[in-house]
Structures are given as C-alpha cells and as structure tokens.
XYZ file of C-alpha atoms in Angstrom:
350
model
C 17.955 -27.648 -4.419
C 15.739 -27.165 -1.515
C 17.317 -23.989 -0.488
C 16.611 -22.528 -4.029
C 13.321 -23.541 -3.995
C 12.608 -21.603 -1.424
C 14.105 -18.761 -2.780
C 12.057 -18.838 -6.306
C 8.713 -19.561 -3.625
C 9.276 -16.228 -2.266
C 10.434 -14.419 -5.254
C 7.052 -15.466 -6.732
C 4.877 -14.562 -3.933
C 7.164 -10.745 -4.541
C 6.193 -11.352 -8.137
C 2.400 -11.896 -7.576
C 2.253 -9.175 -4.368
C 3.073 -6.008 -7.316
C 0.156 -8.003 -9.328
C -2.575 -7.511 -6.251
C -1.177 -4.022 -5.629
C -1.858 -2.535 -9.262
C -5.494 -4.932 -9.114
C -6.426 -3.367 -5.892
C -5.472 0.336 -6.871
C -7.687 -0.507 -10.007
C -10.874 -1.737 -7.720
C -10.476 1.434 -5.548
C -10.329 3.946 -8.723
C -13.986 2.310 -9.369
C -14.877 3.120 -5.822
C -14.345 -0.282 -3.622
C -14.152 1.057 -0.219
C -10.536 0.123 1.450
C -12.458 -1.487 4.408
C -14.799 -3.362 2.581
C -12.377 -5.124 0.514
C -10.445 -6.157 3.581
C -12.923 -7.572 5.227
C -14.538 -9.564 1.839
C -10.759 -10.758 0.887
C -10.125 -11.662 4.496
C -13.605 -13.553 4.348
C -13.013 -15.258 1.614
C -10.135 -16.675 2.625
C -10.765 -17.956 5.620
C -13.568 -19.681 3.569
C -10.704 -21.191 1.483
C -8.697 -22.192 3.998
C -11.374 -24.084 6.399
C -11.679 -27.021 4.350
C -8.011 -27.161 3.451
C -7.031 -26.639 7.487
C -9.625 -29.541 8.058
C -8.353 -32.103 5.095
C -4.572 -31.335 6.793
C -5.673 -31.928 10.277
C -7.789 -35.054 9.510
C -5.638 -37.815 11.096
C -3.072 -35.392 13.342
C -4.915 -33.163 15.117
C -2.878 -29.465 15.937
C -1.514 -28.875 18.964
C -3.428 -27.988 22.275
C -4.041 -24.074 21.965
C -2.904 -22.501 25.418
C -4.108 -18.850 26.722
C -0.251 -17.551 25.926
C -0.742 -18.918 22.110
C -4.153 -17.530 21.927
C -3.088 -13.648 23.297
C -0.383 -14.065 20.651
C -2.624 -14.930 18.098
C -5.186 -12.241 18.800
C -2.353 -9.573 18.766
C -1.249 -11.326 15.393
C -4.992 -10.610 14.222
C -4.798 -7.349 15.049
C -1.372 -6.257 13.971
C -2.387 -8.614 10.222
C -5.659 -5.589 10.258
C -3.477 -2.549 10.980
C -1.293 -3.796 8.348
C -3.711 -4.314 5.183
C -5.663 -1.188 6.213
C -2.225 1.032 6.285
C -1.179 -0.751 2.970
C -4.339 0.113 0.951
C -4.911 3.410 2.236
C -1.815 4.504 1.345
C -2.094 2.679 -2.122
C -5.646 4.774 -2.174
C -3.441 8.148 -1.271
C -0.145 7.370 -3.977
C 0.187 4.252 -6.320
C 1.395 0.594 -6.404
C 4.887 1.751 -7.360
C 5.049 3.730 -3.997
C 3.670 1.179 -2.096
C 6.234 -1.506 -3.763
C 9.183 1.090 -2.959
C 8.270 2.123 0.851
C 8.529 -1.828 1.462
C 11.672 -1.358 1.511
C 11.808 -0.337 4.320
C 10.594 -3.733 5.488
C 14.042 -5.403 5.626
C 15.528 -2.629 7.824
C 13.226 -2.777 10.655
C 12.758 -6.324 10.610
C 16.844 -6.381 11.382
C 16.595 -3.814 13.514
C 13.835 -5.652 15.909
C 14.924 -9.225 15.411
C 18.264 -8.025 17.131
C 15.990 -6.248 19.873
C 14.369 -9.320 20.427
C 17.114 -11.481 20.149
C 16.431 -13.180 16.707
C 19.145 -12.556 15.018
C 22.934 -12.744 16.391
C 24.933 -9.623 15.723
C 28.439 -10.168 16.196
C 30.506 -7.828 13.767
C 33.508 -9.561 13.857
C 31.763 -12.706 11.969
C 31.712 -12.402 7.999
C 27.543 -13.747 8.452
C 26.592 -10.354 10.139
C 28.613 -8.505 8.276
C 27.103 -9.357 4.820
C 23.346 -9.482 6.226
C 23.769 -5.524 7.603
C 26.024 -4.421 3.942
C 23.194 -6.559 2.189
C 20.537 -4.843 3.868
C 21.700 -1.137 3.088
C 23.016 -2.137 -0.348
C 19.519 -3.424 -1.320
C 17.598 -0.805 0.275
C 19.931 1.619 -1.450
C 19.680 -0.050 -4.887
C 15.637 0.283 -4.368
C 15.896 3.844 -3.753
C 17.799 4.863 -6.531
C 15.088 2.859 -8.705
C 12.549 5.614 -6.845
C 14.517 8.445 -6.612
C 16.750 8.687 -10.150
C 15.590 8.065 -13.555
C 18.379 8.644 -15.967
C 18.496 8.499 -19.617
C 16.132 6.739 -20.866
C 17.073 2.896 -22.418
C 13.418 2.112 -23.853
C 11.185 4.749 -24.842
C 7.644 3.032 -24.735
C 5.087 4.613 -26.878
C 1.692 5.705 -24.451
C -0.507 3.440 -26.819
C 1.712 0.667 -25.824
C -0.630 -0.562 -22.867
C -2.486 -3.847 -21.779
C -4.276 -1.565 -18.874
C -4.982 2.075 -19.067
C -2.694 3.933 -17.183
C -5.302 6.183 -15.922
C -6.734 3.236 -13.868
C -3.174 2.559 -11.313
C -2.374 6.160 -11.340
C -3.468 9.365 -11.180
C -1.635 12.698 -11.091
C -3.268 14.245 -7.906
C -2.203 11.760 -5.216
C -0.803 12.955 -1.835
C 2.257 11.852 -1.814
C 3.070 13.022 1.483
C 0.130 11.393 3.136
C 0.347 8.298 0.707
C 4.553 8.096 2.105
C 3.447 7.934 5.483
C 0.923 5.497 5.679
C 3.363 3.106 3.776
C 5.899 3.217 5.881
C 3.626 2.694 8.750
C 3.080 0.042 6.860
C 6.346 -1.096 6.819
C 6.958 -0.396 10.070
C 3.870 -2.596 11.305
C 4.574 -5.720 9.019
C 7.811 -5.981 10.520
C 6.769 -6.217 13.758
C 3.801 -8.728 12.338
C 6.953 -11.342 10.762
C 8.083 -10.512 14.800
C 4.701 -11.975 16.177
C 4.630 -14.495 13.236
C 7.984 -15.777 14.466
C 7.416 -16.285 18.037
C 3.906 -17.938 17.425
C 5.082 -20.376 14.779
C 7.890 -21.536 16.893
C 5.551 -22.523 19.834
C 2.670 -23.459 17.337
C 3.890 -24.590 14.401
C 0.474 -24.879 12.724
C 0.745 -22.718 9.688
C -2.964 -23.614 8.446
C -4.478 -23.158 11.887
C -2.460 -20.058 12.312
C -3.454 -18.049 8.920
C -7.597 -19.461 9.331
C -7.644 -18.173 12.588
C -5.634 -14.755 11.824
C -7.925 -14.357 8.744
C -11.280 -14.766 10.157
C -10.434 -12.238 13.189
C -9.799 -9.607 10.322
C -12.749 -10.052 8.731
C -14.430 -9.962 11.732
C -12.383 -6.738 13.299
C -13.045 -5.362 9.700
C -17.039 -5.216 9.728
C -17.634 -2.555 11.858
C -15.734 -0.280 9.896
C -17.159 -1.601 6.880
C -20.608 -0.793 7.964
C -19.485 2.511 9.600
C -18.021 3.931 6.689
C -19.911 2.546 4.171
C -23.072 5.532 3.772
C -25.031 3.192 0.715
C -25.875 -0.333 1.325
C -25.291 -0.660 -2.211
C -21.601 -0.124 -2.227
C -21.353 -3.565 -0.175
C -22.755 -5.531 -3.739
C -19.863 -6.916 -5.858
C -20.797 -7.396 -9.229
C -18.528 -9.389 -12.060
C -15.779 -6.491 -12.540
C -12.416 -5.564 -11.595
C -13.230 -5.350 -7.637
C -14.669 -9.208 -7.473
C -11.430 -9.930 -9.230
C -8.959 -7.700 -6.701
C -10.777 -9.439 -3.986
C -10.067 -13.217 -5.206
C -6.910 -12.323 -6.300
C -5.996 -11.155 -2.488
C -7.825 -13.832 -1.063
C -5.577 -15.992 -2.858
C -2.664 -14.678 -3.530
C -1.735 -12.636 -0.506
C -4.000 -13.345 2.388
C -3.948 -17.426 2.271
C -0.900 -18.756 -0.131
C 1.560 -15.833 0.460
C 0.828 -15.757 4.405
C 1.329 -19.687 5.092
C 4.555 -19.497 2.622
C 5.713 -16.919 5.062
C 4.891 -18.206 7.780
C 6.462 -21.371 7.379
C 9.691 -19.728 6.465
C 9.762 -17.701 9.326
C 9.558 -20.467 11.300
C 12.779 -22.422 9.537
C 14.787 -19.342 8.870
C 13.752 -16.497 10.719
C 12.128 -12.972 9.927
C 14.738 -11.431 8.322
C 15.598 -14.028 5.840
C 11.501 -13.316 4.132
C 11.957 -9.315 4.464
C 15.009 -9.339 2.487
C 12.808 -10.241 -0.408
C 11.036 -7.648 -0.117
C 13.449 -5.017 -2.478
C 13.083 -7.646 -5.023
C 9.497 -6.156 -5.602
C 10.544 -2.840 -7.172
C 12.208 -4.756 -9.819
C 8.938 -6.540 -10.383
C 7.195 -3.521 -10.108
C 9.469 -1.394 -12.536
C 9.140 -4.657 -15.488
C 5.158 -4.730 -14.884
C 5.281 -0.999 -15.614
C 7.225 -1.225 -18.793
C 5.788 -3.857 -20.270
C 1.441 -3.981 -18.933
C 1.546 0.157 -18.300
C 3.408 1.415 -21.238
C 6.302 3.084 -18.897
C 9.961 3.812 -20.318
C 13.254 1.761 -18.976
C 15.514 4.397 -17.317
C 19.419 3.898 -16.471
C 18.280 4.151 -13.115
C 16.253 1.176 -13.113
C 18.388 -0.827 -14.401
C 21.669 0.030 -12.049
C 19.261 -0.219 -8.825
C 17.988 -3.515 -9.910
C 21.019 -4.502 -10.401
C 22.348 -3.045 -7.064
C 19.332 -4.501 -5.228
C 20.186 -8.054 -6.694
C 23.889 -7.455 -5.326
C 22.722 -6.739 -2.051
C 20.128 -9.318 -1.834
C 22.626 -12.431 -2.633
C 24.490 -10.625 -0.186
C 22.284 -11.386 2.692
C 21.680 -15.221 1.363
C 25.320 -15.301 1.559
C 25.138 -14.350 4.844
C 22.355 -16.778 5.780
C 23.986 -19.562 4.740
C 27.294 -19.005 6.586
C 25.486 -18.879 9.142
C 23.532 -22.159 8.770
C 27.158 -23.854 8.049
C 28.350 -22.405 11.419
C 25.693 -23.590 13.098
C 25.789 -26.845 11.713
C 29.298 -27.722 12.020
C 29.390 -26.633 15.430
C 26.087 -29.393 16.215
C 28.741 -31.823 14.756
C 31.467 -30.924 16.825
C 29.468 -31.264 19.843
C 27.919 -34.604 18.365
C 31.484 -36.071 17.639
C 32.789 -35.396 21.515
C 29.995 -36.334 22.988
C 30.547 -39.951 24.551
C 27.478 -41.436 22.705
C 29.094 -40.418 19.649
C 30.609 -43.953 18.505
C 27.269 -45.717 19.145
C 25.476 -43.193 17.177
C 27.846 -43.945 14.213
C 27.548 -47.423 14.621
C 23.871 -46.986 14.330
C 23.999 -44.956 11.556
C 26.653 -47.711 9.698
C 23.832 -50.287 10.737
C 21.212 -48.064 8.619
C-alpha cells in the first residue's frame, strides 16, 4: 500500500507539472518576463517553506552542515536555476505540449548517468536490468509516437469546445527548432539535478532544509537577470491576473511540494525510479488538451499512452525485483550470521 502510494504521489505531481506548464505559457503570452517569474516563484517559496522548515525542525534540529554538503548544495542551486530558466524559455519558444514531450528524454539520461556514477547496477543477465532498460525505451518510444503520429482521429472536438482560449498556450509562429533545443537542455540538466539531489539527500537527508535553501539561492541568482533584462520598472508589478496565479501555482506546486516529494524519493529509491514518471506527463498533457483546449483524440494518442503505460510498469517491475533481491539477500546474511538466534529470540520476546 505504501509502495502505491508513492506511485499515485508522483503521478500527481506529473498531473499538476502539465497544469503549471500551460499556466506559465499563459502568463508569458501576457508578457511576464521568464526571469522575473523565476525569481518571484522561487521567492515565494522559500517564503512558504521557512516557517514550515522551522515548525519541522522545532525539537530535532538538522544535521551539522559541512563545507562538502554546502559546495553540493550551491551546485544544486545552480543546476535547480539553469533548469527552470531552460524549461520556460523553451516553453516561451514552442508550447507546453513540447515541453511535456522533450521530458522524455528525462528518463534516458537519468539511466544513462546513474550507471556512470554508479547508482544504478547494470548487470544484463538479471531480469531487474533488463526490464528497467526495455521499460525505458518502450516508454520513451510510446511518448514519441504520441508527438510524432496522429492517426485517425477517435474524437473530433468542436473549436468552441474550450474552457481556455487556445490562442493563449499556443501560437502558430513558435521556433520549434530553438524551442526543441532548449528543452532538451532541459532534460539533459534535470537529470543531472535528480544526480546532485541524490548524493546530497543521502548525506543530508533534510528534505525541508534542502529545497529552502536551494530555493532562496535561485531567487537570489535570479535578480540580476531580472533587473538586467527587465527595460520598465513596471513590468516587475504583478497585478490580480493570470501571471500572480502562474507564479503561486509554481511556488506551490512545482518549486516547494513537487521538489521535497522528489527529493525524498530519490533518497529511498534512487533517481531513476522519479524520471520514469516523467512519460506519464504526455498522457496528462494529451487529456488536458482534449478536454480544457478543445483538441481531437487521435489513434496515436491513444496506442502511445498505452505503450508508455506498458513500459512504465515495466520499470516498477523492475524496481521491485530488485528491492526483493536485495532484501532477501540482507536475510540470508542475517540468518548465518552467529547473532542470528539471539536476534530471533528477541524478536519472539517482542
């Protein structure tokens, strides 16, 4: 049950991510600038998260920062910045369905690295690997054909049918090309972020302290570009409209309760085992378009979701062979150790 609950955490966090991309593509079609609303998002939720990382702490205090943790953390700071400014400038260049496809990309990298850095095992012969690489491809695979084919078309949506104007997520004049690249940058970055994530978590495990600290360096490494970039004072003003909104909603959503969720995960089960949710977001992305945006239902969205769904139960699969390996081979080495009949008679006397 506790396995699964993790599981539905994450797929809501994918869920609420394609929400915050279409809200922030919104705020920048009314002009918010992409470094602005970084840095009041990233404000804001350190804001948020100060009294919360306070109330937590109140009667254990978090562990002694050491110069190694704090270089780490600083590097996590500054990889967190490269990644939300690559994200919504290439949101700014194509459109939240882009952005929701080129993370899937994530999962591939972040397997690629957490074998270079020794995070995950990769022994071919085991059925564990096996199914976490074929998982991998197959959902990537699934999430391109989602991108790539369309099909016949299942539901045809009349353009009136729309909670949001279409014209305000999308436009017909993006560069694609530019918008592509920046993405999977992107991509490319956050996987080496869940890297950092990993290794700090492990020696800190903090999760509060972590995200607070990571969070107000952003907003701090974000003001000088604000100010540089910004030409008119008056474009720093929020007023009651769809950019105070994006900004709360990525304060909330994405910078404090999806990073902690994350990071907490990470720390249990690794890197790899958060970026295979990742996928799972075009299938969000593709039901938010038919039914908020007015889009059709294609054959091809339906056989990638269902091919990315394949693949990711694939990699759980894999996962949790591997968690049964490990486990039963902690109980073999429990029940020859020569301790081991005292330990059960403790346990009986429990």
């Amino acid at each position: 049950m506790r396995e699964w609950g993790v599981v539905a955490l994450l797929l809501s966090i994918e869920f609420l991510d394609v929400i915050v991309y279409t809200l922030s593509k919104a705020a920048m079609k009314k002009g918010m600038n992409d470094f602005v609303f970084v840095m009041y998002s990233n404000a804001l939720a350190s804001c948020l998260l100060l009294p919360l990382t306070l109330f937590f702490h109140r009667k254990r205090a978090p562990p002694p920062l050491t110069y190694s943790l704090v270089g780490q953390i600083f590097v996590n700071g500054l990889l967190s910045c490269s990644v939300q400014m690559l994200r919504f400038f290439g949101i700014g260049f194509s459109s939240p369905t882009l952005a929701t496809a080129m993370s899937d990309l994530i999962p591939a990298f972040t397997f690629i690295l957490a074998i270079f850095f020794r995070m995950e095992k990769l022994d071919w012969k085991t059925n564990s690997t096996q199914a976490k690489a074929i998982g991998t491809f197959v959902s990537i695979t699934g999430a391109l054909i989602i991108t790539l084919y369309k099909g016949q078309a299942i539901i045809n949506n009349h353009p009136s049918n729309k909670l949001f104007p279409k014209n305000l997520v999308s436009s017909e004049n993006f560069d694609w090309v530019i918008g592509a690249v920046l993405l999977a940058g992107h991509s490319f970055v956050l996987s080496l972020l869940f890297i950092v994530q990993t290794w700090i978590i492990r020696n800190y495990p903090a999760e509060l302290m972590v995200v607070l600290i990571r969070g107000t360096l952003v907003a701090l490494l974000s003001v000088p570009a604000s100010l540089i970039s910004v030409k008119d004072p008056k474009a720093l003003r929020l007023g009651f409209d769809v950019q105070l909104i994006a900004i709360i909603c990525q304060a909330i959503f994405s910078v404090s309760f999806r990073s902690v969720v994350h990071i907490w995960v990470m720390g249990k089960k690794g890197p790899l085992y958060v970026a295979m949710f990742k996928p799972i977001g075009i299938v969000f992305a593709a039901i938010m378009g038919i039914s908020l945006l007015g889009d059709s239902l294609y054959l091809g969205s339906v056989l990638g979701a269902a091919i990315v769904v394949i693949g990711f139960y694939g990699v759980l699969w894999g996962k949790s062979q591997e968690r049964t390996k490990e486990e039963s081979e902690d109980h073999t080495l429990e029940s020859s150790s020569p301790v081991a009949p005292l330990l059960q008679n403790k346990r009986m006397e429990e």
